[in-house]
CSV table of C-alpha atoms and ligand atoms in Angstrom, one decimal:
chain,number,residue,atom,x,y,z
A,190,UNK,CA,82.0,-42.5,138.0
A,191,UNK,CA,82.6,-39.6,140.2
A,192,UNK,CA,85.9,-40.5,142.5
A,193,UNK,CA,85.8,-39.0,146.0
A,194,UNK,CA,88.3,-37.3,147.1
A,195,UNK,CA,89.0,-38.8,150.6
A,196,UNK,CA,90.4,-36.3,152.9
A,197,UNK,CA,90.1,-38.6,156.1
A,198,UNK,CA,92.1,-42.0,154.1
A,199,UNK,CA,94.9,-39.2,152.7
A,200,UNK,CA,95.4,-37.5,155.8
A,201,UNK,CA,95.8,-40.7,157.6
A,202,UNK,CA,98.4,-42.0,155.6
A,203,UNK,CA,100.1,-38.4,155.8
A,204,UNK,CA,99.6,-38.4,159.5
A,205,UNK,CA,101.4,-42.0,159.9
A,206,UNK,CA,104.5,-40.6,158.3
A,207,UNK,CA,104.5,-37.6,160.3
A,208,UNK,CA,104.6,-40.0,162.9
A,209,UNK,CA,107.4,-42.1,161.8
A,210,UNK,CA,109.5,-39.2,161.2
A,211,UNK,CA,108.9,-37.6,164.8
A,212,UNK,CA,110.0,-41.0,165.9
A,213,UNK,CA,113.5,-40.7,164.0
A,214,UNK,CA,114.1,-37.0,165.5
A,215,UNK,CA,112.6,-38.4,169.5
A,216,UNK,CA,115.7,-40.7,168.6
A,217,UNK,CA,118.0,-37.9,167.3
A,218,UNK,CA,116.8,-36.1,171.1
A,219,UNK,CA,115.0,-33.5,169.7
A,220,UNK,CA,110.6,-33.6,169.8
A,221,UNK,CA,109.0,-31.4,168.2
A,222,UNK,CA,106.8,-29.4,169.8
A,223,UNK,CA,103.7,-26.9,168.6
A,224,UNK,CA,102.1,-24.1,171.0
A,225,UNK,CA,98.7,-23.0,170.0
A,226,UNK,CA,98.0,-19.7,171.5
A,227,UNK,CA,94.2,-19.5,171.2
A,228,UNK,CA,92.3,-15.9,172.5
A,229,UNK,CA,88.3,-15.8,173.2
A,230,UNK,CA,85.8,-18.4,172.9
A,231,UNK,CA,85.0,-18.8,169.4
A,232,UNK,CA,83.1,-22.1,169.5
A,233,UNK,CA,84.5,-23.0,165.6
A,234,UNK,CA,88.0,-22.3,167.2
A,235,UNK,CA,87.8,-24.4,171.0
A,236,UNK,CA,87.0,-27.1,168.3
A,237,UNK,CA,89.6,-27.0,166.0
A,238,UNK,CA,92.2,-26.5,167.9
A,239,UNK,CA,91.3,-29.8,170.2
A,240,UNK,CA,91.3,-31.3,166.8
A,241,UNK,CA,95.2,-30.1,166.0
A,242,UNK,CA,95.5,-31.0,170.1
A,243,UNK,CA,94.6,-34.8,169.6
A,244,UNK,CA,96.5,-35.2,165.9
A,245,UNK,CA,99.7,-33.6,167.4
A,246,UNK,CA,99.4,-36.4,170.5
A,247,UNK,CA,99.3,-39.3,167.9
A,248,UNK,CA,102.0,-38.0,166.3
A,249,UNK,CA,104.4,-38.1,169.2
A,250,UNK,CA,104.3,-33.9,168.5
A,251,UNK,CA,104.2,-32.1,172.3
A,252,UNK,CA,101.5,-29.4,172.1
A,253,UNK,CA,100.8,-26.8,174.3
A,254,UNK,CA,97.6,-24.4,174.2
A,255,UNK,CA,97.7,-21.1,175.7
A,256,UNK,CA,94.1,-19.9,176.7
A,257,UNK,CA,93.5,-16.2,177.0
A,258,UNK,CA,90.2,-14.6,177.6
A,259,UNK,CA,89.2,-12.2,174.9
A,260,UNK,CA,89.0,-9.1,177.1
A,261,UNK,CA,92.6,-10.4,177.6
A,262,UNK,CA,95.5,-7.0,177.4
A,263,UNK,CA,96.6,-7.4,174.1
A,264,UNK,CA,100.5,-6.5,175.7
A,265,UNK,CA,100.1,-10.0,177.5
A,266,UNK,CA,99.3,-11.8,173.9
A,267,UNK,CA,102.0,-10.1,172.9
A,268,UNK,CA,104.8,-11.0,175.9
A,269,UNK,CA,103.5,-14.5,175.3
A,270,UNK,CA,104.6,-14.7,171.3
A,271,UNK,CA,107.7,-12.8,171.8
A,272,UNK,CA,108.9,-15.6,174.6
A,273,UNK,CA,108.0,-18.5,172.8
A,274,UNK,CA,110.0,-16.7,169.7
A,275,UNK,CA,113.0,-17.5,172.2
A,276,UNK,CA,112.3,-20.6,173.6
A,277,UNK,CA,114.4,-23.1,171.9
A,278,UNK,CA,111.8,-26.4,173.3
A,279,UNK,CA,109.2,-24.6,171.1
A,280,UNK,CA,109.6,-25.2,167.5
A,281,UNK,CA,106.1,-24.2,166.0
A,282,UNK,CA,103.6,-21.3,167.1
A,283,UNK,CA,100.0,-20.4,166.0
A,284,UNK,CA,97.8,-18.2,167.0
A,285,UNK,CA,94.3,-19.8,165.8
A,286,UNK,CA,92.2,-16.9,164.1
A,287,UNK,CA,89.8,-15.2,164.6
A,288,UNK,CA,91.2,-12.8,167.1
A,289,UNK,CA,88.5,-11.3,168.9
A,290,UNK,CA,87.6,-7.7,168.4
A,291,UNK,CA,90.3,-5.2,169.5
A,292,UNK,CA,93.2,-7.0,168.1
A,293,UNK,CA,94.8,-6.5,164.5
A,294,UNK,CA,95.5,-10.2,164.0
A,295,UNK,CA,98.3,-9.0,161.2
A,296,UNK,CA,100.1,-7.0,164.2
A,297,UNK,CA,100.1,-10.0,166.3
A,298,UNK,CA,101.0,-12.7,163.3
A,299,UNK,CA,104.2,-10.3,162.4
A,300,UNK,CA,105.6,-10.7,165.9
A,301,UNK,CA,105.8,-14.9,165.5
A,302,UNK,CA,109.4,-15.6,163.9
A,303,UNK,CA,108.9,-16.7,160.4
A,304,UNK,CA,111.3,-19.8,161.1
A,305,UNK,CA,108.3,-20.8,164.1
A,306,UNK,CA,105.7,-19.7,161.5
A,307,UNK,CA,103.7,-23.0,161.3
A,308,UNK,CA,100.9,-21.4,159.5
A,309,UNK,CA,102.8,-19.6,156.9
A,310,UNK,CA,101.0,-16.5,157.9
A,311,UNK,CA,103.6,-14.3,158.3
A,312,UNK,CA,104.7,-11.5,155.2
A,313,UNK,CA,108.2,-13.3,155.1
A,314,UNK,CA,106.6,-16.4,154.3
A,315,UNK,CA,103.7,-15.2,152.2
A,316,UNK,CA,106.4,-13.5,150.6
A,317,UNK,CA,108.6,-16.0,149.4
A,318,UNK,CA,105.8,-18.1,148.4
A,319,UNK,CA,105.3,-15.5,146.4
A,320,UNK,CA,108.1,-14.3,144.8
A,321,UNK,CA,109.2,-17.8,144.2
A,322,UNK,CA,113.3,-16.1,145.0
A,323,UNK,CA,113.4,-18.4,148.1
A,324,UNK,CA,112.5,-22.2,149.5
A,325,UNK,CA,113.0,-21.5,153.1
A,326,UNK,CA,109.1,-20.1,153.8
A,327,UNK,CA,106.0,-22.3,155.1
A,328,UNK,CA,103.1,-22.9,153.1
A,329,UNK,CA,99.5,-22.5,154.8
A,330,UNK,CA,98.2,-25.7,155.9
A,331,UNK,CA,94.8,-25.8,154.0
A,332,UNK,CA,96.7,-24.5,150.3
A,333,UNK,CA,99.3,-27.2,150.9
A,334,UNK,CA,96.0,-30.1,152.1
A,335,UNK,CA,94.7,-28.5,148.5
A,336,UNK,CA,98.0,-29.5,146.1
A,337,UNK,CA,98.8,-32.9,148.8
A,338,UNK,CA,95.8,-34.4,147.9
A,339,UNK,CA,95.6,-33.9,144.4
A,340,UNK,CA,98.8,-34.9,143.8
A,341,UNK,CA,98.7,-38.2,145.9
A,342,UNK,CA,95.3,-38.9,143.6
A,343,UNK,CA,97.5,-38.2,140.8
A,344,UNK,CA,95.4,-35.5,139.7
A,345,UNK,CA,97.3,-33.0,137.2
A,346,UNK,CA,97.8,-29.7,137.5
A,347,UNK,CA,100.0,-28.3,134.7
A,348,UNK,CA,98.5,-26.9,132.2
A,349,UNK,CA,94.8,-26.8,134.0
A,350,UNK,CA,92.7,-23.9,134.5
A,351,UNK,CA,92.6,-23.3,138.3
A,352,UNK,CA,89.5,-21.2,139.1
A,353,UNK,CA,89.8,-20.6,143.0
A,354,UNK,CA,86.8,-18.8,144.0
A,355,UNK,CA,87.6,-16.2,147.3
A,356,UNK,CA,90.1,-14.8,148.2
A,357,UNK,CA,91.0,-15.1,151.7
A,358,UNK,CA,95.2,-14.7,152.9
A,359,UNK,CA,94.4,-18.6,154.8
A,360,UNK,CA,93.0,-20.3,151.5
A,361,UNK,CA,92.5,-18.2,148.3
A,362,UNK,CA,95.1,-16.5,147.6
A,363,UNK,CA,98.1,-18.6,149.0
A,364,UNK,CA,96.3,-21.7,147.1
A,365,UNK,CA,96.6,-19.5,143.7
A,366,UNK,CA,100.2,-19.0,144.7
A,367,UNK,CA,101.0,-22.4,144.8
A,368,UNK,CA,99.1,-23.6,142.0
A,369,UNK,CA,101.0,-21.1,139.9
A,370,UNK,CA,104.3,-22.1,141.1
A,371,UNK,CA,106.9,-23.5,138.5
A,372,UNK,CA,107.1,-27.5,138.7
A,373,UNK,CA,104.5,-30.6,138.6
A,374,UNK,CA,102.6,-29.0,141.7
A,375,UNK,CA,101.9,-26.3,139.9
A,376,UNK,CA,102.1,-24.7,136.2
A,377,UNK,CA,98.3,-24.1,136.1
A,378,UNK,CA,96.9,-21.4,134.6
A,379,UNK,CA,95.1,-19.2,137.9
A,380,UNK,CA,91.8,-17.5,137.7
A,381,UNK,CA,90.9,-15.6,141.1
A,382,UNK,CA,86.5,-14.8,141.7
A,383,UNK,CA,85.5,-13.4,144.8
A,384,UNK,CA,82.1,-11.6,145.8
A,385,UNK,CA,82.5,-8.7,143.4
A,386,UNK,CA,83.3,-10.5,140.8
A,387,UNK,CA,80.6,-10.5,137.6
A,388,UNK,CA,79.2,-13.5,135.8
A,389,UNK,CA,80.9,-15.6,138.1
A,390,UNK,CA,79.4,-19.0,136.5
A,391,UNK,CA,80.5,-17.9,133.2
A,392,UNK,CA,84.6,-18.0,134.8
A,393,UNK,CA,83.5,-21.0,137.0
A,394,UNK,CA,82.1,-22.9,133.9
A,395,UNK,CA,85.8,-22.9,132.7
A,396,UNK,CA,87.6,-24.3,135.4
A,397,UNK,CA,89.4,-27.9,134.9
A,398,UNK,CA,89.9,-27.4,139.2
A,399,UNK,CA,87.2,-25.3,141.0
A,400,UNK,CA,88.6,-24.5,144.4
A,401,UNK,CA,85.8,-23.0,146.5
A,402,UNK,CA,87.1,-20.9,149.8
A,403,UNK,CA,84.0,-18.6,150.6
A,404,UNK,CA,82.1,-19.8,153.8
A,405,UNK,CA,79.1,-19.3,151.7
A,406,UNK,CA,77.2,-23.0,151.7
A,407,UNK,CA,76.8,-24.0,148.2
A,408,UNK,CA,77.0,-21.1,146.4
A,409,UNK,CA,78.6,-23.4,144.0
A,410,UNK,CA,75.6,-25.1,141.9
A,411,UNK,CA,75.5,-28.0,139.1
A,412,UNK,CA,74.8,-24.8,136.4
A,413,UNK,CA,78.3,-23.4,137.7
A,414,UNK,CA,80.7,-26.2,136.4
A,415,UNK,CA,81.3,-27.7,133.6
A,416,UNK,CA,81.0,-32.1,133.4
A,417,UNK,CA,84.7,-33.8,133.9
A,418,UNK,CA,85.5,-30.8,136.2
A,419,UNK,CA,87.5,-31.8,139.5
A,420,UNK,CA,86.0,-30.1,142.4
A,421,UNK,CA,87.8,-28.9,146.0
A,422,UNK,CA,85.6,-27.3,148.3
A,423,UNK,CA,87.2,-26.1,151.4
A,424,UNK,CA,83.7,-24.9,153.2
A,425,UNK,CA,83.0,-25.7,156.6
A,426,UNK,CA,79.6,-24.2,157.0
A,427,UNK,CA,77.1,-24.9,159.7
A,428,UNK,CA,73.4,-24.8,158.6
A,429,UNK,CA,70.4,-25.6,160.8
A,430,UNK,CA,69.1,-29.6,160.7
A,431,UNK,CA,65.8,-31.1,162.5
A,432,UNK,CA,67.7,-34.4,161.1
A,433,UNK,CA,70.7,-33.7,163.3
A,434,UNK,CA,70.4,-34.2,167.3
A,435,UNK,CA,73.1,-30.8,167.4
A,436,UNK,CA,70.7,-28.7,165.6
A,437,UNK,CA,72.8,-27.9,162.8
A,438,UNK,CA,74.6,-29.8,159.9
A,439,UNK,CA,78.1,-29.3,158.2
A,440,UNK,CA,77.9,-28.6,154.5
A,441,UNK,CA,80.8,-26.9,151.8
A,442,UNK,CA,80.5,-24.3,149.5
A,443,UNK,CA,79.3,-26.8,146.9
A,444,UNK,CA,76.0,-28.3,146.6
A,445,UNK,CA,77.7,-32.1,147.0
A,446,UNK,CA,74.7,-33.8,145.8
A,447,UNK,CA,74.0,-32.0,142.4
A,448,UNK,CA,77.7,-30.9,141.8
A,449,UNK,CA,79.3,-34.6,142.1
A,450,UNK,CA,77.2,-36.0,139.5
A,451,UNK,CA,79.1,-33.6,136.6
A,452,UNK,CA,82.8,-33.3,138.5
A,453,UNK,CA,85.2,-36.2,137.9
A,454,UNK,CA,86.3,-35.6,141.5
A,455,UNK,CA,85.2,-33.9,144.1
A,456,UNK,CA,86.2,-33.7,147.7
A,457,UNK,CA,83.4,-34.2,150.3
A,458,UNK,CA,82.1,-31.8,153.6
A,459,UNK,CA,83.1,-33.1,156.3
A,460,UNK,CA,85.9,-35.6,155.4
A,461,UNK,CA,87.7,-33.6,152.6
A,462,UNK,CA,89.9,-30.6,153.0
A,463,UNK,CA,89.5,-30.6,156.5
A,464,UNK,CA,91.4,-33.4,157.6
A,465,UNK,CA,94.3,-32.3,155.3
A,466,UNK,CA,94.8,-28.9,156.8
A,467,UNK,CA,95.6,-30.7,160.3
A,468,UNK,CA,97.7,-33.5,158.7
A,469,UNK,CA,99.8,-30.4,156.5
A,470,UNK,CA,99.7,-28.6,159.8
A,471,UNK,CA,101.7,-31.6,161.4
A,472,UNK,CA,104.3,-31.9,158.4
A,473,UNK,CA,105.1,-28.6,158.9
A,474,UNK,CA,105.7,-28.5,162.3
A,475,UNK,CA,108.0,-31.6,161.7
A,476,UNK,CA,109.8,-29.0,159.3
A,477,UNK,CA,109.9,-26.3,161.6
A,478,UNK,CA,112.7,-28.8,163.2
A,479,UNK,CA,114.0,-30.3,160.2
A,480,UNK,CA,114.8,-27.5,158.4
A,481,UNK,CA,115.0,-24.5,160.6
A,482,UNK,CA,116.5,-25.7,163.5
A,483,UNK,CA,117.1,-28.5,165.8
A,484,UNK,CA,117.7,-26.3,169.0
A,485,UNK,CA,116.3,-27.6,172.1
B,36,GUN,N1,91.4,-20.2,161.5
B,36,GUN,C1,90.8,-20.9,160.5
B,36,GUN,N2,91.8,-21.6,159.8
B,36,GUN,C2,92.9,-21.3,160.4
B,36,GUN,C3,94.3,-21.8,160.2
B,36,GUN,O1,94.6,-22.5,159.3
B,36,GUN,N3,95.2,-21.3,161.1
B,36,GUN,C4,94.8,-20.5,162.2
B,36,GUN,N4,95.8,-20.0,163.0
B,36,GUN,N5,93.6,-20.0,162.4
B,36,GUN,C5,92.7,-20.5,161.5
């Protein structure tokens, strides 16, 4: 029996304690609060950023959205970051990627304080994630949705064979950083694939966790895995559906239907990763304020 690894259930029950700690600090005088500062009109983007609107409202977070245009100056984007770096009611800030054209989205992400760095984006953070010299760094949501819901399906890591297939700085590569950290979260032994790498199935075949990060729907086929493997696909890929009254159908990176009769777990599209990267997104916002300052 395949087990499904349910995104929606975990990040509920993550999202309730979120909840109950916001309540504790509302009572200490301090609410959290996340500003969202989103530029253009990626369609993707207006959409997950309601999403991380609505979960931040149940919650009892305060978020704010700042809407530019995209032929916004990028001097006003910039104003914008450096103020809310100094105002002490605002204790997370993300600028939702893509950036449109024009803007160097590393420039803009360098100018958010690291301590307000609720996306973990920023060098100082990646950093220390890296080097593993320092605790006081965010983790990206989705890396952190990744290790959360193994680990509350008691699914073990040390010792595994991680194969993360792409490479991105928002999935791949921060995900391979934590599964290689020291401790029972991590301890895995880290394989990176990405498109240049060759005989990809022959590497993916060897994987005890496949993580696929591409945006390529199902690149990942039954002939790529081996049976017993446990399968995280963070695709969100639209394809065109007649079956669907939008037009179009969300599918992963993983060919569900073929995969999930070999894996021993596998997380589904829509309903998986998804859901974790706005619950992890919550938590740490709530650390934003727990551990880097209660100012208000
Ligand atoms: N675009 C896609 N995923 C993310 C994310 O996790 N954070 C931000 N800021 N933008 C994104």
């Amino acid at each position: 029996m395949t087990l499904i690894l349910d995104g929606k259930l975990v990040s509920k029950q993550i999202r309730e304690e979120v909840a109950e700690d916001v309540q504790l600090l509302i009572k200490q005088g301090v609410t959290p609060k996340l500003t969202v500062v989103l530029v253009g009109d990626d369609a993707a983007s207006q959409i997950y950023v309601k999403s991380k609107e609505r979960a931040c409202a149940k919650a009892g977070i305060i978020s704010e959205t700042i809407k530019y245009p995209s032929d916004v100056l990028k001097q006003n984007v910039i104003d914008k970051i450096k103020e809310l770096n100094n105002d002490n009611s605002v204790h997370g800030i993300l600028v939702q990627l893509p950036l449109p054209e024009g803007f160097n989205e590393s420039e803009i992400i360098e100018l958010i304080a690291p301590e307000k760095d609720v996306d973990g984006f920023h060098p100082i953070n990646s950093g220390r994630l890296t080097s593993g010299i320092n605790d006081d760094y965010f983790v990206p949501a989705t890396p952190a949705g990744i290790i959360e819901i193994l680990k509350r399906y008691k699914i073990e890591i040390p010792g595994k064979h991680v194969v993360i297939v792409g490479r991105s700085s928002i999935v791949g590569k921060p995900a391979g950083m934590l599964f290689l950290r020291h401790g029972n979260e991590g301890d895995a032994t880290v394989t990176f694939c990405h498109s240049k790498t060759k005989n990809l199935p022959d590497i993916t075949k060897t994987a005890d966790i496949l993580v696929a990060a591409t945006g390529k729907p199902k690149l990942i086929t039954a002939d790529m895995v081996k049976p017993g493997v446990v399968v995280i696909d963070v695709g969100i890929n639209r394809i065109p559906s007649k079956y669907s009254e939008k037009g179009y159908k969300i599918v992963g990176d993983v060919d569900f239907d073929e995969v999930s009769k070999l894996a021993s777990a596998i997380t589904p599209v829509p309903g998986g990763i998804g859901p974790m990267t706005i619950a992890m997104l919550l938590k740490n916002t709530l650390r934003a304020v727990t551990v880097f300052g209660k100012k208000e």
